[in-house]
Amino acid sequence: MIKNIAGKDFLLSSRTAKRLYSDYAERMPIIDFHCHLSPAEIAGDKRFSDIGELMLGADHYKWRAMRSFGIDEKYITGDAPFRDKFRKFAGMLPYAAGNPLYAWTHLELARYFGIEEALDARSADRIYDRCGELLAGPGFSAKELILRSNVEVVCTTDDPADSLIHHKKIREDSRFGVKVLPAFRPDRAVNIRERGVWKKCMEELGAEDYPGLLSALDASMKRFGELGCRLSDHGLQRLTFRTGDPEAVFKKAIGGGEITPDEEDVFITSLMTELGRRYAEAGWCMQLHLGPMRNNNTAMFGKVGRDAGFDAIGDPVDISSLSRFLDGLAAEDRLPKTVLYSLDGNDLCRLCALMGCFQEGPVRSKIQLGPAWWFNDQRDGMEAQLRALANLGVIGGFVGMLTDSRSFLSYTRHEYFRRILCALVGGWIDGGEYPDDPDTAGRLIGDICYHNAKNYFGF
């Protein structure tokens, strides 16, 4: 039995932490303001054939661990039956001590399937069969899993060229009370460094010159806004601030000419600035996911494609360029609400210090330090993010956790985060550093888990 993980006291070592979690955090609704769930699967209320498909079908966290254990790719992204994939994953899992996957997997089994048995090679078939029996019944479609997770808002990640037809279909389902909103992710349009992908995006948007690109993005933002969009999102390996003529760079790139790294920086700086102005005008939040180094294994990328576990942590954030970017928008009074993420955990204090230079009312914590992201969304990373924010900012304004996932079972990550948060605050209370009463500690926990995100994003 995995009593420690499935039990009510998991990660909560003190009475105070246990009480904070049970009284203030446990039952708070979830606002998942950044994820990669498929709007098509939600609109179609997808049902899953078995636990292998549901748990392993789209989770590159689990794929990376399986590769690290020497499991053949056919059992990861290949064509092996899901039962065999699940067996391989189960055989690896006991060796993943200390990896958040161990906790997340057992929380998924416990919270959705009522299974508190340890998953390993011996129990794999038994658990697979039991989950299969349950999946055949009610409560396990895409929409039902979201509802069971106490989710109030989901923000998916959507390209400007997307028709948003699936979002429209979701809105038409009056029986499904969860808001599923698009988030504007114009990476293909911004990242001129990836030339083939960029040119295809220009074709889809009908952009033949730089002003035409801006007009096309304006039209996309209008469509997104009509469906309730409140956030944009950018994944940038690097943001190097450089001024110049973006129209000349566009003309050269669209014509097939070679452009220099400096010219790439000019184009990205200009387009990001134009978008920042538009986000401020629309009242949207701008999310900057900085530092992913993508598709490192080119041979495997050629075989299985992107978002399959071949990305890594890139260079630290160019903090001076980020400062110039934010300052340029602030000088025009057009700096939108902004959430800053870095894959490099060493950037936390630098980001927090920079954030403080651009905070202004009436928005509480207008510039946010994003939650521990991707390679950092484990216990140490979450604690480090919370401590950095507490030390250098105002933790009570923090908008809390997200899933950043393609799996409908990943909402247990919110539970994982909330337990870590309550353990941290509980330690401050027990150490005499913070008062223990509902009007302070209770409000702090409730705001971070739910209320801040609801108010900040305008849901």
One Martini backbone bead per residue (centre of mass of N, CA, C, O) as a GRO file, in nm:
protein
  459
    1MET     BB    1   0.097   0.036   0.021
    2ILE     BB    2   0.048   0.398  -0.045
    3LYS     BB    3   0.003   0.576   0.222
    4ASN     BB    4   0.177   0.832   0.202
    5ILE     BB    5   0.050   0.934  -0.071
    6ALA     BB    6  -0.267   0.869  -0.032
    7GLY     BB    7  -0.267   1.013   0.217
    8LYS     BB    8  -0.350   1.294   0.418
    9ASP     BB    9  -0.017   1.344   0.503
   10PHE     BB   10   0.120   1.413   0.254
   11LEU     BB   11   0.392   1.633   0.314
   12LEU     BB   12   0.267   1.654   0.621
   13SER     BB   13   0.450   1.695   0.927
   14SER     BB   14   0.242   1.889   1.060
   15ARG     BB   15  -0.032   2.009   1.210
   16THR     BB   16  -0.045   2.276   1.063
   17ALA     BB   17  -0.025   2.172   0.773
   18LYS     BB   18  -0.274   1.990   0.785
   19ARG     BB   19  -0.475   2.219   0.847
   20LEU     BB   20  -0.426   2.401   0.607
   21TYR     BB   21  -0.511   2.195   0.397
   22SER     BB   22  -0.799   2.108   0.503
   23ASP     BB   23  -0.918   2.411   0.543
   24TYR     BB   24  -0.789   2.580   0.262
   25ALA     BB   25  -0.691   2.386   0.001
   26GLU     BB   26  -0.832   2.115  -0.087
   27ARG     BB   27  -1.127   2.256  -0.196
   28MET     BB   28  -1.018   2.421  -0.409
   29PRO     BB   29  -1.039   2.535  -0.693
   30ILE     BB   30  -0.932   2.516  -1.035
   31ILE     BB   31  -0.686   2.715  -1.216
   32ASP     BB   32  -0.579   2.641  -1.549
   33PHE     BB   33  -0.364   2.875  -1.711
   34HIS     BB   34  -0.167   2.623  -1.814
   35CYS     BB   35  -0.197   2.411  -2.101
   36HIS     BB   36  -0.213   2.097  -2.334
   37LEU     BB   37  -0.485   2.044  -2.394
   38SER     BB   38  -0.731   1.913  -2.602
   39PRO     BB   39  -0.999   2.058  -2.746
   40ALA     BB   40  -1.098   1.814  -2.910
   41GLU     BB   41  -1.122   1.616  -2.667
   42ILE     BB   42  -1.323   1.787  -2.512
   43ALA     BB   43  -1.544   1.825  -2.725
   44GLY     BB   44  -1.560   1.493  -2.765
   45ASP     BB   45  -1.539   1.345  -2.500
   46LYS     BB   46  -1.316   1.156  -2.446
   47ARG     BB   47  -1.234   0.818  -2.451
   48PHE     BB   48  -1.052   0.551  -2.295
   49SER     BB   49  -0.926   0.238  -2.347
   50ASP     BB   50  -0.689   0.281  -2.126
   51ILE     BB   51  -0.438   0.345  -1.898
   52GLY     BB   52  -0.216   0.374  -2.106
   53GLU     BB   53  -0.339   0.604  -2.268
   54LEU     BB   54  -0.402   0.803  -2.032
   55MET     BB   55  -0.102   0.801  -1.892
   56LEU     BB   56   0.102   0.771  -2.173
   57GLY     BB   57   0.003   0.912  -2.450
   58ALA     BB   58   0.112   1.244  -2.346
   59ASP     BB   59   0.377   1.191  -2.143
   60HIS     BB   60   0.703   1.307  -2.145
   61TYR     BB   61   0.793   1.248  -1.861
   62LYS     BB   62   0.761   0.938  -1.884
   63TRP     BB   63   0.934   0.895  -2.137
   64ARG     BB   64   1.207   0.983  -2.022
   65ALA     BB   65   1.224   0.770  -1.801
   66MET     BB   66   1.212   0.523  -1.984
   67ARG     BB   67   1.469   0.587  -2.142
   68SER     BB   68   1.660   0.595  -1.890
   69PHE     BB   69   1.589   0.270  -1.851
   70GLY     BB   70   1.607   0.133  -2.154
   71ILE     BB   71   1.354   0.160  -2.318
   72ASP     BB   72   1.199   0.095  -2.587
   73GLU     BB   73   1.034   0.298  -2.813
   74LYS     BB   74   0.788   0.107  -2.870
   75TYR     BB   75   0.699   0.160  -2.549
   76ILE     BB   76   0.640   0.473  -2.596
   77THR     BB   77   0.585   0.583  -2.922
   78GLY     BB   78   0.504   0.327  -3.031
   79ASP     BB   79   0.318   0.013  -3.137
   80ALA     BB   80   0.267  -0.094  -2.879
   81PRO     BB   81   0.080  -0.208  -2.656
   82PHE     BB   82  -0.048  -0.064  -2.374
   83ARG     BB   83   0.010  -0.293  -2.182
   84ASP     BB   84   0.315  -0.304  -2.240
   85LYS     BB   85   0.374  -0.012  -2.163
   86PHE     BB   86   0.275  -0.035  -1.872
   87ARG     BB   87   0.472  -0.252  -1.783
   88LYS     BB   88   0.730  -0.088  -1.832
   89PHE     BB   89   0.663   0.144  -1.646
   90ALA     BB   90   0.622  -0.023  -1.388
   91GLY     BB   91   0.917  -0.138  -1.385
   92MET     BB   92   1.051   0.151  -1.347
   93LEU     BB   93   0.922   0.312  -1.104
   94PRO     BB   94   1.086   0.204  -0.845
   95TYR     BB   95   1.355   0.362  -0.964
   96ALA     BB   96   1.208   0.666  -0.915
   97ALA     BB   97   1.335   0.787  -0.677
   98GLY     BB   98   1.240   1.131  -0.619
   99ASN     BB   99   1.048   1.142  -0.842
  100PRO     BB  100   0.749   1.291  -0.913
  101LEU     BB  101   0.627   1.049  -1.069
  102TYR     BB  102   0.574   0.869  -0.829
  103ALA     BB  103   0.360   1.047  -0.700
  104TRP     BB  104   0.173   1.114  -0.937
  105THR     BB  105   0.090   0.825  -1.013
  106HIS     BB  106  -0.037   0.751  -0.731
  107LEU     BB  107  -0.239   0.981  -0.729
  108GLU     BB  108  -0.392   0.899  -0.982
  109LEU     BB  109  -0.481   0.617  -0.881
  110ALA     BB  110  -0.622   0.716  -0.619
  111ARG     BB  111  -0.817   0.957  -0.713
  112TYR     BB  112  -0.954   0.800  -0.977
  113PHE     BB  113  -0.935   0.462  -0.878
  114GLY     BB  114  -0.870   0.375  -0.572
  115ILE     BB  115  -0.554   0.310  -0.586
  116GLU     BB  116  -0.301   0.201  -0.323
  117GLU     BB  117  -0.110   0.047  -0.489
  118ALA     BB  118   0.182  -0.046  -0.592
  119LEU     BB  119   0.361   0.023  -0.881
  120ASP     BB  120   0.466  -0.268  -1.063
  121ALA     BB  121   0.541  -0.557  -1.211
  122ARG     BB  122   0.340  -0.724  -1.026
  123SER     BB  123   0.079  -0.506  -1.053
  124ALA     BB  124   0.018  -0.420  -1.347
  125ASP     BB  125  -0.216  -0.608  -1.446
  126ARG     BB  126  -0.413  -0.556  -1.218
  127ILE     BB  127  -0.434  -0.247  -1.260
  128TYR     BB  128  -0.508  -0.247  -1.555
  129ASP     BB  129  -0.777  -0.405  -1.523
  130ARG     BB  130  -0.917  -0.222  -1.317
  131CYS     BB  131  -0.909   0.034  -1.489
  132GLY     BB  132  -1.068  -0.083  -1.727
  133GLU     BB  133  -1.334  -0.120  -1.578
  134LEU     BB  134  -1.371   0.183  -1.505
  135LEU     BB  135  -1.346   0.310  -1.797
  136ALA     BB  136  -1.621   0.171  -1.895
  137GLY     BB  137  -1.746   0.376  -1.722
  138PRO     BB  138  -1.822   0.629  -1.546
  139GLY     BB  139  -1.602   0.930  -1.511
  140PHE     BB  140  -1.370   0.911  -1.783
  141SER     BB  141  -1.396   1.141  -1.941
  142ALA     BB  142  -1.277   1.436  -2.015
  143LYS     BB  143  -1.500   1.603  -1.868
  144GLU     BB  144  -1.522   1.427  -1.612
  145LEU     BB  145  -1.231   1.468  -1.512
  146ILE     BB  146  -1.250   1.771  -1.478
  147LEU     BB  147  -1.488   1.774  -1.279
  148ARG     BB  148  -1.355   1.583  -1.061
  149SER     BB  149  -1.112   1.811  -1.021
  150ASN     BB  150  -1.231   2.098  -0.964
  151VAL     BB  151  -1.266   2.269  -1.227
  152GLU     BB  152  -1.313   2.604  -1.361
  153VAL     BB  153  -1.045   2.660  -1.542
  154VAL     BB  154  -0.926   2.642  -1.888
  155CYS     BB  155  -0.607   2.693  -2.059
  156THR     BB  156  -0.510   2.671  -2.357
  157THR     BB  157  -0.294   2.612  -2.653
  158ASP     BB  158  -0.299   2.854  -2.928
  159ASP     BB  159  -0.294   2.921  -3.251
  160PRO     BB  160  -0.363   3.187  -3.459
  161ALA     BB  161  -0.464   2.979  -3.701
  162ASP     BB  162  -0.683   2.880  -3.544
  163SER     BB  163  -1.031   2.826  -3.554
  164LEU     BB  164  -1.174   2.733  -3.274
  165ILE     BB  165  -1.399   2.511  -3.305
  166HIS     BB  166  -1.377   2.357  -3.032
  167HIS     BB  167  -1.446   2.594  -2.848
  168LYS     BB  168  -1.726   2.640  -2.961
  169LYS     BB  169  -1.837   2.360  -2.884
  170ILE     BB  170  -1.798   2.381  -2.580
  171ARG     BB  171  -1.986   2.632  -2.539
  172GLU     BB  172  -2.252   2.467  -2.635
  173ASP     BB  173  -2.222   2.309  -2.357
  174SER     BB  174  -2.437   2.361  -2.094
  175ARG     BB  175  -2.350   2.107  -1.901
  176PHE     BB  176  -2.061   2.238  -1.908
  177GLY     BB  177  -1.920   2.443  -1.644
  178VAL     BB  178  -1.647   2.479  -1.781
  179LYS     BB  179  -1.393   2.689  -1.860
  180VAL     BB  180  -1.273   2.695  -2.204
  181LEU     BB  181  -0.982   2.866  -2.299
  182PRO     BB  182  -0.797   3.046  -2.498
  183ALA     BB  183  -0.445   3.073  -2.578
  184PHE     BB  184  -0.204   3.288  -2.707
  185ARG     BB  185   0.041   3.118  -2.943
  186PRO     BB  186   0.292   3.288  -3.147
  187ASP     BB  187   0.561   3.125  -3.208
  188ARG     BB  188   0.569   3.085  -3.520
  189ALA     BB  189   0.574   3.399  -3.576
  190VAL     BB  190   0.830   3.479  -3.399
  191ASN     BB  191   1.022   3.229  -3.479
  192ILE     BB  192   1.252   3.297  -3.726
  193ARG     BB  193   1.469   3.073  -3.674
  194GLU     BB  194   1.235   2.874  -3.776
  195ARG     BB  195   1.184   2.898  -4.092
  196GLY     BB  196   0.983   2.682  -4.194
  197VAL     BB  197   0.764   2.733  -3.981
  198TRP     BB  198   0.732   3.037  -4.032
  199LYS     BB  199   0.643   3.028  -4.333
  200LYS     BB  200   0.390   2.859  -4.286
  201CYS     BB  201   0.253   3.067  -4.105
  202MET     BB  202   0.237   3.293  -4.313
  203GLU     BB  203   0.052   3.139  -4.503
  204GLU     BB  204  -0.186   3.095  -4.302
  205LEU     BB  205  -0.209   3.419  -4.244
  206GLY     BB  206  -0.143   3.594  -4.506
  207ALA     BB  207   0.166   3.702  -4.483
  208GLU     BB  208   0.369   3.932  -4.691
  209ASP     BB  209   0.424   4.132  -4.452
  210TYR     BB  210   0.461   4.301  -4.166
  211PRO     BB  211   0.186   4.447  -4.159
  212GLY     BB  212   0.030   4.184  -4.228
  213LEU     BB  213   0.102   4.037  -3.968
  214LEU     BB  214  -0.027   4.234  -3.770
  215SER     BB  215  -0.314   4.207  -3.885
  216ALA     BB  216  -0.343   3.902  -3.841
  217LEU     BB  217  -0.304   3.913  -3.530
  218ASP     BB  218  -0.539   4.099  -3.473
  219ALA     BB  219  -0.758   3.906  -3.581
  220SER     BB  220  -0.693   3.677  -3.386
  221MET     BB  221  -0.739   3.828  -3.121
  222LYS     BB  222  -1.036   3.880  -3.172
  223ARG     BB  223  -1.124   3.582  -3.181
  224PHE     BB  224  -1.020   3.508  -2.902
  225GLY     BB  225  -1.178   3.724  -2.737
  226GLU     BB  226  -1.466   3.610  -2.814
  227LEU     BB  227  -1.368   3.331  -2.638
  228GLY     BB  228  -1.216   3.453  -2.361
  229CYS     BB  229  -0.945   3.558  -2.381
  230ARG     BB  230  -0.658   3.643  -2.132
  231LEU     BB  231  -0.402   3.499  -2.274
  232SER     BB  232  -0.069   3.473  -2.334
  233ASP     BB  233   0.208   3.287  -2.505
  234HIS     BB  234   0.571   3.229  -2.464
  235GLY     BB  235   0.836   3.043  -2.628
  236LEU     BB  236   1.178   3.124  -2.539
  237GLN     BB  237   1.505   3.071  -2.558
  238ARG     BB  238   1.551   3.379  -2.645
  239LEU     BB  239   1.587   3.734  -2.530
  240THR     BB  240   1.727   3.977  -2.750
  241PHE     BB  241   1.777   4.300  -2.741
  242ARG     BB  242   1.696   4.460  -3.067
  243THR     BB  243   1.728   4.707  -3.289
  244GLY     BB  244   1.535   4.788  -3.599
  245ASP     BB  245   1.426   4.647  -3.919
  246PRO     BB  246   1.164   4.429  -3.957
  247GLU     BB  247   1.081   4.459  -4.256
  248ALA     BB  248   1.354   4.373  -4.379
  249VAL     BB  249   1.365   4.096  -4.250
  250PHE     BB  250   1.108   3.982  -4.366
  251LYS     BB  251   1.175   4.013  -4.666
  252LYS     BB  252   1.422   3.828  -4.660
  253ALA     BB  253   1.290   3.569  -4.539
  254ILE     BB  254   1.048   3.533  -4.745
  255GLY     BB  255   1.270   3.524  -4.993
  256GLY     BB  256   1.518   3.323  -4.876
  257GLY     BB  257   1.710   3.470  -4.714
  258GLU     BB  258   1.976   3.542  -4.521
  259ILE     BB  259   1.989   3.569  -4.168
  260THR     BB  260   2.095   3.698  -3.888
  261PRO     BB  261   2.100   3.688  -3.553
  262ASP     BB  262   2.049   3.993  -3.526
  263GLU     BB  263   1.796   3.997  -3.706
  264GLU     BB  264   1.631   3.807  -3.537
  265ASP     BB  265   1.628   3.993  -3.287
  266VAL     BB  266   1.483   4.227  -3.418
  267PHE     BB  267   1.220   4.085  -3.486
  268ILE     BB  268   1.145   3.980  -3.203
  269THR     BB  269   1.145   4.248  -3.055
  270SER     BB  270   0.932   4.390  -3.224
  271LEU     BB  271   0.696   4.183  -3.204
  272MET     BB  272   0.682   4.171  -2.894
  273THR     BB  273   0.616   4.470  -2.860
  274GLU     BB  274   0.357   4.477  -3.023
  275LEU     BB  275   0.212   4.264  -2.850
  276GLY     BB  276   0.231   4.400  -2.576
  277ARG     BB  277   0.054   4.639  -2.652
  278ARG     BB  278  -0.200   4.467  -2.718
  279TYR     BB  279  -0.236   4.334  -2.442
  280ALA     BB  280  -0.281   4.591  -2.282
  281GLU     BB  281  -0.533   4.686  -2.439
  282ALA     BB  282  -0.694   4.401  -2.382
  283GLY     BB  283  -0.614   4.287  -2.084
  284TRP     BB  284  -0.385   4.095  -2.103
  285CYS     BB  285  -0.173   3.832  -2.041
  286MET     BB  286   0.185   3.780  -2.030
  287GLN     BB  287   0.367   3.494  -2.117
  288LEU     BB  288   0.714   3.393  -2.026
  289HIS     BB  289   0.890   3.125  -2.165
  290LEU     BB  290   1.222   3.072  -2.062
  291GLY     BB  291   1.490   2.845  -2.198
  292PRO     BB  292   1.424   2.641  -2.413
  293MET     BB  293   1.587   2.349  -2.551
  294ARG     BB  294   1.514   2.216  -2.858
  295ASN     BB  295   1.555   1.929  -3.022
  296ASN     BB  296   1.843   1.782  -2.960
  297ASN     BB  297   1.752   1.505  -3.091
  298THR     BB  298   1.743   1.477  -3.424
  299ALA     BB  299   1.686   1.182  -3.477
  300MET     BB  300   1.430   1.162  -3.292
  301PHE     BB  301   1.277   1.397  -3.411
  302GLY     BB  302   1.246   1.258  -3.693
  303LYS     BB  303   1.070   1.016  -3.572
  304VAL     BB  304   0.861   1.173  -3.333
  305GLY     BB  305   0.905   1.467  -3.276
  306ARG     BB  306   0.768   1.695  -3.093
  307ASP     BB  307   0.703   1.682  -2.760
  308ALA     BB  308   0.890   1.392  -2.661
  309GLY     BB  309   1.164   1.457  -2.469
  310PHE     BB  310   1.403   1.662  -2.632
  311ASP     BB  311   1.428   1.871  -2.409
  312ALA     BB  312   1.591   2.157  -2.244
  313ILE     BB  313   1.809   2.350  -2.065
  314GLY     BB  314   1.913   2.651  -2.118
  315ASP     BB  315   1.994   2.950  -2.095
  316PRO     BB  316   2.002   3.206  -1.927
  317VAL     BB  317   1.861   3.486  -1.869
  318ASP     BB  318   1.857   3.796  -2.027
  319ILE     BB  319   1.817   4.042  -1.808
  320SER     BB  320   1.877   4.304  -1.971
  321SER     BB  321   1.678   4.248  -2.203
  322LEU     BB  322   1.426   4.218  -2.033
  323SER     BB  323   1.437   4.501  -1.915
  324ARG     BB  324   1.414   4.655  -2.187
  325PHE     BB  325   1.145   4.538  -2.270
  326LEU     BB  326   0.976   4.630  -2.025
  327ASP     BB  327   1.058   4.932  -2.033
  328GLY     BB  328   0.943   5.005  -2.309
  329LEU     BB  329   0.646   4.955  -2.224
  330ALA     BB  330   0.639   5.132  -1.965
  331ALA     BB  331   0.709   5.407  -2.106
  332GLU     BB  332   0.413   5.375  -2.263
  333ASP     BB  333   0.198   5.243  -2.078
  334ARG     BB  334   0.226   4.908  -2.209
  335LEU     BB  335   0.235   4.705  -1.965
  336PRO     BB  336   0.146   4.406  -1.905
  337LYS     BB  337   0.056   4.154  -1.766
  338THR     BB  338   0.315   3.937  -1.614
  339VAL     BB  339   0.470   3.613  -1.668
  340LEU     BB  340   0.766   3.464  -1.530
  341TYR     BB  341   0.978   3.218  -1.682
  342SER     BB  342   1.230   2.967  -1.592
  343LEU     BB  343   1.434   2.685  -1.641
  344ASP     BB  344   1.638   2.832  -1.463
  345GLY     BB  345   1.671   2.823  -1.122
  346ASN     BB  346   1.892   3.064  -1.105
  347ASP     BB  347   1.672   3.302  -1.191
  348LEU     BB  348   1.480   3.375  -0.959
  349CYS     BB  349   1.611   3.628  -0.820
  350ARG     BB  350   1.639   3.801  -1.075
  351LEU     BB  351   1.338   3.812  -1.141
  352CYS     BB  352   1.237   3.928  -0.873
  353ALA     BB  353   1.401   4.189  -0.884
  354LEU     BB  354   1.286   4.292  -1.154
  355MET     BB  355   0.985   4.297  -1.090
  356GLY     BB  356   1.001   4.530  -0.871
  357CYS     BB  357   1.044   4.758  -1.103
  358PHE     BB  358   0.722   4.695  -1.235
  359GLN     BB  359   0.539   4.761  -1.011
  360GLU     BB  360   0.180   4.845  -1.023
  361GLY     BB  361  -0.093   5.002  -0.992
  362PRO     BB  362  -0.386   4.828  -0.911
  363VAL     BB  363  -0.226   4.573  -0.951
  364ARG     BB  364  -0.162   4.283  -0.808
  365SER     BB  365   0.111   4.161  -0.901
  366LYS     BB  366   0.164   4.224  -1.211
  367ILE     BB  367   0.438   4.084  -1.173
  368GLN     BB  368   0.519   3.744  -1.220
  369LEU     BB  369   0.621   3.446  -1.074
  370GLY     BB  370   0.624   3.166  -1.198
  371PRO     BB  371   0.578   2.862  -1.165
  372ALA     BB  372   0.712   2.579  -1.148
  373TRP     BB  373   0.877   2.460  -1.448
  374TRP     BB  374   0.889   2.149  -1.561
  375PHE     BB  375   1.196   2.079  -1.440
  376ASN     BB  376   1.074   2.232  -1.157
  377ASP     BB  377   0.804   2.045  -1.089
  378GLN     BB  378   0.920   1.995  -0.792
  379ARG     BB  379   0.983   2.015  -0.473
  380ASP     BB  380   1.239   2.189  -0.488
  381GLY     BB  381   1.133   2.391  -0.703
  382MET     BB  382   0.886   2.493  -0.546
  383GLU     BB  383   1.032   2.590  -0.295
  384ALA     BB  384   1.224   2.787  -0.439
  385GLN     BB  385   1.007   2.969  -0.560
  386LEU     BB  386   0.866   3.049  -0.294
  387ARG     BB  387   1.117   3.163  -0.149
  388ALA     BB  388   1.194   3.380  -0.351
  389LEU     BB  389   0.927   3.534  -0.338
  390ALA     BB  390   0.930   3.584  -0.030
  391ASN     BB  391   1.210   3.735  -0.018
  392LEU     BB  392   1.151   3.947  -0.295
  393GLY     BB  393   0.840   3.964  -0.241
  394VAL     BB  394   0.479   3.878  -0.260
  395ILE     BB  395   0.328   3.585  -0.200
  396GLY     BB  396   0.017   3.680  -0.171
  397GLY     BB  397   0.012   3.740  -0.508
  398PHE     BB  398   0.014   3.459  -0.605
  399VAL     BB  399  -0.125   3.239  -0.873
  400GLY     BB  400   0.006   2.965  -0.877
  401MET     BB  401  -0.084   2.675  -1.026
  402LEU     BB  402  -0.014   2.431  -1.288
  403THR     BB  403   0.019   2.177  -1.538
  404ASP     BB  404   0.156   2.163  -1.822
  405SER     BB  405  -0.044   1.951  -1.981
  406ARG     BB  406  -0.181   1.648  -2.168
  407SER     BB  407  -0.320   1.537  -1.909
  408PHE     BB  408  -0.621   1.442  -1.731
  409LEU     BB  409  -0.443   1.358  -1.453
  410SER     BB  410  -0.269   1.632  -1.365
  411TYR     BB  411  -0.432   1.760  -1.115
  412THR     BB  412  -0.246   1.642  -0.887
  413ARG     BB  413  -0.037   1.878  -0.895
  414HIS     BB  414  -0.201   2.065  -0.715
  415GLU     BB  415  -0.185   1.898  -0.463
  416TYR     BB  416   0.118   1.888  -0.443
  417PHE     BB  417   0.155   2.194  -0.415
  418ARG     BB  418  -0.033   2.249  -0.170
  419ARG     BB  419   0.130   2.080   0.028
  420ILE     BB  420   0.392   2.240   0.005
  421LEU     BB  421   0.278   2.511   0.091
  422CYS     BB  422   0.171   2.420   0.375
  423ALA     BB  423   0.446   2.329   0.483
  424LEU     BB  424   0.586   2.603   0.464
  425VAL     BB  425   0.388   2.778   0.630
  426GLY     BB  426   0.386   2.593   0.878
  427GLY     BB  427   0.683   2.646   0.947
  428TRP     BB  428   0.653   2.948   1.004
  429ILE     BB  429   0.451   2.918   1.232
  430ASP     BB  430   0.615   2.721   1.419
  431GLY     BB  431   0.861   2.947   1.418
  432GLY     BB  432   0.719   3.242   1.465
  433GLU     BB  433   0.684   3.402   1.162
  434TYR     BB  434   0.364   3.342   1.171
  435PRO     BB  435   0.038   3.362   1.194
  436ASP     BB  436  -0.237   3.161   1.352
  437ASP     BB  437  -0.497   3.248   1.136
  438PRO     BB  438  -0.755   3.285   0.917
  439ASP     BB  439  -0.695   3.594   0.829
  440THR     BB  440  -0.406   3.498   0.729
  441ALA     BB  441  -0.335   3.201   0.657
  442GLY     BB  442  -0.601   3.134   0.514
  443ARG     BB  443  -0.588   3.358   0.301
  444LEU     BB  444  -0.318   3.291   0.176
  445ILE     BB  445  -0.387   3.007   0.073
  446GLY     BB  446  -0.646   3.077  -0.090
  447ASP     BB  447  -0.519   3.280  -0.281
  448ILE     BB  448  -0.298   3.097  -0.412
  449CYS     BB  449  -0.495   2.860  -0.503
  450TYR     BB  450  -0.730   3.086  -0.634
  451HIS     BB  451  -0.805   3.401  -0.610
  452ASN     BB  452  -0.572   3.533  -0.765
  453ALA     BB  453  -0.626   3.412  -1.044
  454LYS     BB  454  -0.915   3.508  -1.079
  455ASN     BB  455  -0.841   3.816  -1.060
  456TYR     BB  456  -0.596   3.855  -1.250
  457PHE     BB  457  -0.742   3.721  -1.519
  458GLY     BB  458  -1.064   3.767  -1.513
  459PHE     BB  459  -1.279   3.517  -1.432
   0.00000   0.00000   0.00000
